[in-house]
PDB file of N, CA and C in Angstrom:
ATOM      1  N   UNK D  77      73.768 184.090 111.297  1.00 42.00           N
ATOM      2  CA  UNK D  77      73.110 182.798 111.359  1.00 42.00           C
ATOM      3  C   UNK D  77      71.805 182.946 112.099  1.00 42.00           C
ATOM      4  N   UNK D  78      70.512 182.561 111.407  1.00 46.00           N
ATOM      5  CA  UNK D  78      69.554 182.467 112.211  1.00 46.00           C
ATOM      6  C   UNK D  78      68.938 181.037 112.994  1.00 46.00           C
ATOM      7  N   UNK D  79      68.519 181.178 114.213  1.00 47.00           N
ATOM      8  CA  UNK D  79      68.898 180.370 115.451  1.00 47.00           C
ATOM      9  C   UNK D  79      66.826 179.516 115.361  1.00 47.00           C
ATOM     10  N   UNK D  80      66.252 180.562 114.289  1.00 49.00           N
ATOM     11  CA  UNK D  80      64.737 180.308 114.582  1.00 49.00           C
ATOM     12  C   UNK D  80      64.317 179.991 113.426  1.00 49.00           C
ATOM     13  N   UNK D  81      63.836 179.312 112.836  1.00 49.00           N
ATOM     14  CA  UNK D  81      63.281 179.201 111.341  1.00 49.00           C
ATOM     15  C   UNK D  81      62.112 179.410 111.103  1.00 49.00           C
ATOM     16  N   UNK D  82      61.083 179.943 112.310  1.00 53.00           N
ATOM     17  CA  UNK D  82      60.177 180.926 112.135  1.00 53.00           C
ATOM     18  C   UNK D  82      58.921 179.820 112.807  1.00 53.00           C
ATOM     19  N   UNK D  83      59.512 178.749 112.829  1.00 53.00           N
ATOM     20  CA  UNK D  83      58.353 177.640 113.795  1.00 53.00           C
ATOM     21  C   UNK D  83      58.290 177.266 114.628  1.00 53.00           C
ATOM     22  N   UNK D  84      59.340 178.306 115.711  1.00 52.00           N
ATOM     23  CA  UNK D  84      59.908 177.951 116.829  1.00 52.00           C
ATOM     24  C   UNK D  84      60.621 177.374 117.185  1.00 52.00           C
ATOM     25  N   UNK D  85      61.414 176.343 116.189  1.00 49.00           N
ATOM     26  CA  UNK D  85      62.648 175.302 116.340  1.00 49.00           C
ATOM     27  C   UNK D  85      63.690 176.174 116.602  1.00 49.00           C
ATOM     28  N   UNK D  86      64.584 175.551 117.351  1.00 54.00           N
ATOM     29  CA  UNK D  86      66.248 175.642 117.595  1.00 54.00           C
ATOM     30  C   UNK D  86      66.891 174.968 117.255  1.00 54.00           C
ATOM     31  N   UNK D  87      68.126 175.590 116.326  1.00 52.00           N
ATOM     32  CA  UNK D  87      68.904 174.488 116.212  1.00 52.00           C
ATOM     33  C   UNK D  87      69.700 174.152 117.728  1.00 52.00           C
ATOM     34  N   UNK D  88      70.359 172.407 117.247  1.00 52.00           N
ATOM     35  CA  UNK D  88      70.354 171.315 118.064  1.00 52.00           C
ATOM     36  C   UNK D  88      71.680 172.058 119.074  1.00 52.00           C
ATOM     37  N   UNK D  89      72.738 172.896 117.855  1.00 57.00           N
ATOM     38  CA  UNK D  89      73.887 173.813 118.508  1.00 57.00           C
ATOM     39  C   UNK D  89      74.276 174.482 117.784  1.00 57.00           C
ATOM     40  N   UNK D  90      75.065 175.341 118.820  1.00 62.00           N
ATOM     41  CA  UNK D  90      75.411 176.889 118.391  1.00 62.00           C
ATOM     42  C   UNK D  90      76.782 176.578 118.143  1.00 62.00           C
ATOM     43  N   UNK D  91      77.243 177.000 116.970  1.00 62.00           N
ATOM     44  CA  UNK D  91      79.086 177.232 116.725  1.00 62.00           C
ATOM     45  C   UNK D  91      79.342 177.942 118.544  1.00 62.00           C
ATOM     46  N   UNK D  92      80.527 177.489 118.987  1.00 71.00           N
ATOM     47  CA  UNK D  92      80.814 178.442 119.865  1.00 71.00           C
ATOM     48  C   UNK D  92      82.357 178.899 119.739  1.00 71.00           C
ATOM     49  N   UNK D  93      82.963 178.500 118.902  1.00 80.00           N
ATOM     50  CA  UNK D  93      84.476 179.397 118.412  1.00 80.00           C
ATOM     51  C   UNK D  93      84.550 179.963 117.214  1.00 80.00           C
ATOM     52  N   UNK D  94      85.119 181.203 117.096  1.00 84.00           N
ATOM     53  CA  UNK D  94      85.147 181.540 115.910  1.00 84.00           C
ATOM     54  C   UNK D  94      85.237 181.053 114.711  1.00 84.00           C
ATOM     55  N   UNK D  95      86.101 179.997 114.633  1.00 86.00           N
ATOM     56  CA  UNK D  95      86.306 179.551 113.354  1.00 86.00           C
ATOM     57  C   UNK D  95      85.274 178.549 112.907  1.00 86.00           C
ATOM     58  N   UNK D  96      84.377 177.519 114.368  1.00 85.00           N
ATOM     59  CA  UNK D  96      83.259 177.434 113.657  1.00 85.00           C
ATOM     60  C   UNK D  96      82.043 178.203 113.253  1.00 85.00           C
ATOM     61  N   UNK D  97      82.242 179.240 113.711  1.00 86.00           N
ATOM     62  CA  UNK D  97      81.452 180.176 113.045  1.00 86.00           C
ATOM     63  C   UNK D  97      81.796 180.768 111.371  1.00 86.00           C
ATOM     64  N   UNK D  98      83.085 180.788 110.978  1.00 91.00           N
ATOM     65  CA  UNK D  98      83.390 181.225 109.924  1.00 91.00           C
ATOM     66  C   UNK D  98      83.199 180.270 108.920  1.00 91.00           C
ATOM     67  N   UNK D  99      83.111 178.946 109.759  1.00 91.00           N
ATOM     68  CA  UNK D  99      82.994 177.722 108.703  1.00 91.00           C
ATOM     69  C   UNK D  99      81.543 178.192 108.244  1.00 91.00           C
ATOM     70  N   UNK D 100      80.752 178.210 109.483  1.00 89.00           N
ATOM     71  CA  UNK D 100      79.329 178.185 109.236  1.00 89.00           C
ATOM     72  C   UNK D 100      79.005 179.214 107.964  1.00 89.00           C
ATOM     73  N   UNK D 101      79.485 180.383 108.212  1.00 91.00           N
ATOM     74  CA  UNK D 101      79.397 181.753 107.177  1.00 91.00           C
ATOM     75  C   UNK D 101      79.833 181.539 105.659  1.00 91.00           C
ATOM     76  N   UNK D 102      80.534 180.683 105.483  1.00 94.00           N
ATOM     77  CA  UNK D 102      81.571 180.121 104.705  1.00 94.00           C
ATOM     78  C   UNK D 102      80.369 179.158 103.788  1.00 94.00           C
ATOM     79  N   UNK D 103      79.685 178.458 104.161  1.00 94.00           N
ATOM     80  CA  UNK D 103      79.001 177.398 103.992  1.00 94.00           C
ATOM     81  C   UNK D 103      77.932 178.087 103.577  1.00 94.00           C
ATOM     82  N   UNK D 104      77.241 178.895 104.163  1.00 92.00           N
ATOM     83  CA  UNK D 104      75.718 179.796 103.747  1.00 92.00           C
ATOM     84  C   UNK D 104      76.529 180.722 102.322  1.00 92.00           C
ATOM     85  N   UNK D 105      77.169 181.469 102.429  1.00 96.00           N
ATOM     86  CA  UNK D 105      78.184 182.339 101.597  1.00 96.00           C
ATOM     87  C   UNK D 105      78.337 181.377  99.728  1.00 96.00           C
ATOM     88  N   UNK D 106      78.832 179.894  99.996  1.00 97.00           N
ATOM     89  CA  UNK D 106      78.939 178.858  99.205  1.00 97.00           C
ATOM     90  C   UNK D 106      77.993 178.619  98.316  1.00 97.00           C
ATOM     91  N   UNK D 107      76.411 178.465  99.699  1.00 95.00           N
ATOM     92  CA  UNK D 107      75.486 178.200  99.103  1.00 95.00           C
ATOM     93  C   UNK D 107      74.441 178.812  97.747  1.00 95.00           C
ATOM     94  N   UNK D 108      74.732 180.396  98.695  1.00 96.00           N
ATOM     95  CA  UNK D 108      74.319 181.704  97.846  1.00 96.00           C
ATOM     96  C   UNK D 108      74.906 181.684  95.975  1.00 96.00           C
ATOM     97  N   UNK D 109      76.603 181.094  96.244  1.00 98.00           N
ATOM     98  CA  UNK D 109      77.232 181.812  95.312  1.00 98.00           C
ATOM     99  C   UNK D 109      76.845 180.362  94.045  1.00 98.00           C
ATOM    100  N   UNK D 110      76.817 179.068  94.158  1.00 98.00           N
ATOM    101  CA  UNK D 110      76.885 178.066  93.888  1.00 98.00           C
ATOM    102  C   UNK D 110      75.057 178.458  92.991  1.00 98.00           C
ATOM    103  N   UNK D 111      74.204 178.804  94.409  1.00 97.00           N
ATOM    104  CA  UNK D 111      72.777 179.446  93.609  1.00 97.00           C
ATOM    105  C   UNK D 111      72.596 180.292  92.463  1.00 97.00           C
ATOM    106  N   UNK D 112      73.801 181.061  93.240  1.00 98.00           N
ATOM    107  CA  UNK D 112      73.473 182.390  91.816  1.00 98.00           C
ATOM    108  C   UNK D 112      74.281 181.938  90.728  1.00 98.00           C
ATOM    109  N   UNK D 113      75.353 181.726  90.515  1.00 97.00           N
ATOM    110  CA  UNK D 113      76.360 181.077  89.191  1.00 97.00           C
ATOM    111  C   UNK D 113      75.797 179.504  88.636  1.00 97.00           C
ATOM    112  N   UNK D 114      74.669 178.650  89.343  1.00 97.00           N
ATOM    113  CA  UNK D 114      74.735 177.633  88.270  1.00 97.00           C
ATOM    114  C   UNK D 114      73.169 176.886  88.849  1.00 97.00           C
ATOM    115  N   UNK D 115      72.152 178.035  89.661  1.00 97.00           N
ATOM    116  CA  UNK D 115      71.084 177.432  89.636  1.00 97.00           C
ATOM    117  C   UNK D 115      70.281 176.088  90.782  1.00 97.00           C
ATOM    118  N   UNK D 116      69.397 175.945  90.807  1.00 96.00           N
ATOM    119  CA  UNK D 116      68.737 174.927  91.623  1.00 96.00           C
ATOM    120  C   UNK D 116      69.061 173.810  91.629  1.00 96.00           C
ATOM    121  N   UNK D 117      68.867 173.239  90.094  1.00 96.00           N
ATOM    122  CA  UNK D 117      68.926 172.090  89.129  1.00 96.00           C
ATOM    123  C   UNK D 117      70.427 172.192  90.094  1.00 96.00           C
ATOM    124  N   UNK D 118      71.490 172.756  89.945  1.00 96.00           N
ATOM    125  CA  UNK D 118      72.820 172.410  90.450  1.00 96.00           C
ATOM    126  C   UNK D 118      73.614 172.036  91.189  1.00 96.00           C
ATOM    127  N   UNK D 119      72.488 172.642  92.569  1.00 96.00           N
ATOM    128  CA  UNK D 119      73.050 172.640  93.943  1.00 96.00           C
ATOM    129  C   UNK D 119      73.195 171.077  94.474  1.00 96.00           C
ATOM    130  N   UNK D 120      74.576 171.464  94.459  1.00 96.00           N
ATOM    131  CA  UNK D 120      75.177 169.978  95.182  1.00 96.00           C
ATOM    132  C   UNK D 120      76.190 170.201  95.986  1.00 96.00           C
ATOM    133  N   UNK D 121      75.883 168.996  97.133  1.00 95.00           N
ATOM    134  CA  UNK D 121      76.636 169.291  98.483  1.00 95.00           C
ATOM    135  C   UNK D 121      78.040 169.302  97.918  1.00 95.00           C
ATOM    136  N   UNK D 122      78.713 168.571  96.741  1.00 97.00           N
ATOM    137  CA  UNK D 122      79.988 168.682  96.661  1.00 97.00           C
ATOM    138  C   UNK D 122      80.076 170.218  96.189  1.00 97.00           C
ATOM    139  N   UNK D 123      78.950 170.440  95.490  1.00 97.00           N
ATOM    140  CA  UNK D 123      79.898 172.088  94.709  1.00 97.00           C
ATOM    141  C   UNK D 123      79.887 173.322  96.368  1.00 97.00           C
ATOM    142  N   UNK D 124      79.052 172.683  96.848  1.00 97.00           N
ATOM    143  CA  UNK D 124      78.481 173.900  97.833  1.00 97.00           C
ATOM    144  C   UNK D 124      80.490 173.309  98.713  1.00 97.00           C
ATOM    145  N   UNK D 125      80.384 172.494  99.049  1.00 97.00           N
ATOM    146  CA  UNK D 125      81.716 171.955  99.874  1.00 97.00           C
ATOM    147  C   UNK D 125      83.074 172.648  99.114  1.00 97.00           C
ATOM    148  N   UNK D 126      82.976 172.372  97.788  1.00 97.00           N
ATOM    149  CA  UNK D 126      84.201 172.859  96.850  1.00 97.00           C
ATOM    150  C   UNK D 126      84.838 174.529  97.505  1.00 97.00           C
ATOM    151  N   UNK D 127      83.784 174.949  97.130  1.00 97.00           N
ATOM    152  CA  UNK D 127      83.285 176.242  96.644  1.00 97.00           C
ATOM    153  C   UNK D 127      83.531 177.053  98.137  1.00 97.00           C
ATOM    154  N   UNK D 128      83.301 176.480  99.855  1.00 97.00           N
ATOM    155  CA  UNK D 128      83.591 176.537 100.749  1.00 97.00           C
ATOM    156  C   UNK D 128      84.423 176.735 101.517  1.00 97.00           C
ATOM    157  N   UNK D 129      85.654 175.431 100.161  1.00 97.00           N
ATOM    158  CA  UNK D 129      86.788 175.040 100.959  1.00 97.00           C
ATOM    159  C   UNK D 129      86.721 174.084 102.415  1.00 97.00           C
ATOM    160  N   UNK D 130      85.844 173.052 102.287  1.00 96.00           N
ATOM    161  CA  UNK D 130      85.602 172.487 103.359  1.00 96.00           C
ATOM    162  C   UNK D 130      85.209 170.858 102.749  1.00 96.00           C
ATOM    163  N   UNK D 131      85.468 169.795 103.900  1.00 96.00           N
ATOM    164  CA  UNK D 131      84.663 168.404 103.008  1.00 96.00           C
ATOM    165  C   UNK D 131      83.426 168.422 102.857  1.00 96.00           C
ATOM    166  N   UNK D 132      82.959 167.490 102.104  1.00 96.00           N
ATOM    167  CA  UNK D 132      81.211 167.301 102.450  1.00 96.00           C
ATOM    168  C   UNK D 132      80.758 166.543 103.753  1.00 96.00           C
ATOM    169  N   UNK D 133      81.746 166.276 104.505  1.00 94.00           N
ATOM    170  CA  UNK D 133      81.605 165.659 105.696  1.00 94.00           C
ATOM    171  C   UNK D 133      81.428 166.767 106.831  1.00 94.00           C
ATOM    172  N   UNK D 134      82.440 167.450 106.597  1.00 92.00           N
ATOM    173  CA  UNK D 134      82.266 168.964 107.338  1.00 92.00           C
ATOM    174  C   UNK D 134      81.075 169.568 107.184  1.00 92.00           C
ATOM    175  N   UNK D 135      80.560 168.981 105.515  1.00 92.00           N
ATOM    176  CA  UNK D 135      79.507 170.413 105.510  1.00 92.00           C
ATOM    177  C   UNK D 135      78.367 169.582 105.838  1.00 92.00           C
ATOM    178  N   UNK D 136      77.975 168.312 106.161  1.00 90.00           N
ATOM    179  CA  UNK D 136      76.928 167.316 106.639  1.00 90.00           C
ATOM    180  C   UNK D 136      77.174 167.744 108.664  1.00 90.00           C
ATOM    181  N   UNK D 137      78.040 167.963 108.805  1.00 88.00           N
ATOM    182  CA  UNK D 137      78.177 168.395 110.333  1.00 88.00           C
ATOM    183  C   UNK D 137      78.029 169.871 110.355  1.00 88.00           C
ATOM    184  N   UNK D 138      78.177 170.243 109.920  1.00 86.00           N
ATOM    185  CA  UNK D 138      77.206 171.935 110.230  1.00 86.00           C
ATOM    186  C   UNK D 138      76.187 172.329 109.805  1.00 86.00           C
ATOM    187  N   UNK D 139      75.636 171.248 108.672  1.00 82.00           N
ATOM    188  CA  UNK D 139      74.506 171.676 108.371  1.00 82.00           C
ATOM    189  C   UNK D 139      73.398 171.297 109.464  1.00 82.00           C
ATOM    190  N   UNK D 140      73.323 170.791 110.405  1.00 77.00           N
ATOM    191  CA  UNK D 140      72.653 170.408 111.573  1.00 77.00           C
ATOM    192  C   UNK D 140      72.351 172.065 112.601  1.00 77.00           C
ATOM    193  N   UNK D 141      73.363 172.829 111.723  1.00 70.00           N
ATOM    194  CA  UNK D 141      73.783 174.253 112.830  1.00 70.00           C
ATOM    195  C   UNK D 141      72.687 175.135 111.993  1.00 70.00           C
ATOM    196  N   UNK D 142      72.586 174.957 110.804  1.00 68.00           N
ATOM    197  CA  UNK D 142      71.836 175.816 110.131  1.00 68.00           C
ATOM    198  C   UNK D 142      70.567 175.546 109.565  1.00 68.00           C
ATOM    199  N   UNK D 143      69.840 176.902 110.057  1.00 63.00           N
ATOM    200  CA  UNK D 143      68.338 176.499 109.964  1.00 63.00           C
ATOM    201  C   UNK D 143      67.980 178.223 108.894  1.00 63.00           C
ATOM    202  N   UNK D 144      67.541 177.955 107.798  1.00 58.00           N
ATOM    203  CA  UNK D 144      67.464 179.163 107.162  1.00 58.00           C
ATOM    204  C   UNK D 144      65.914 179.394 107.103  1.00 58.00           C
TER     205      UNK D 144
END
């Protein structure tokens, strides 16, 4: 996970237990695979959530963690 998005921002917080970290990995991992199998036009928070194994509520609360 990167912590800098290259403009000096931080994100707001850091996972600090493993498993929110795996969520987090889980979620970037989703995003990638959801990109490569069905495109731009596609990307949607439900497929990215599906695809995760997580809600879209979950994935609206960590996406605050991730800054790509």
């Amino acid at each position: 996970m990167q912590t800098d998005n290259g403009q000096g921002l931080e994100a707001r917080k850091r996972p600090r237990q493993a498993r929110s970290q795996a969520t987090v990995d889980a979620i970037l991992d989703a995003t990638i695979q959801v990109l490569q199998a069905e495109g731009l036009q596609r990307l949607t928070t439900i497929r990215v959530a599906e695809r995760a194994g997580v809600s879209v509520g979950s994935l609206y609360q960590y996406l605050s963690l991730i800054h790509i």
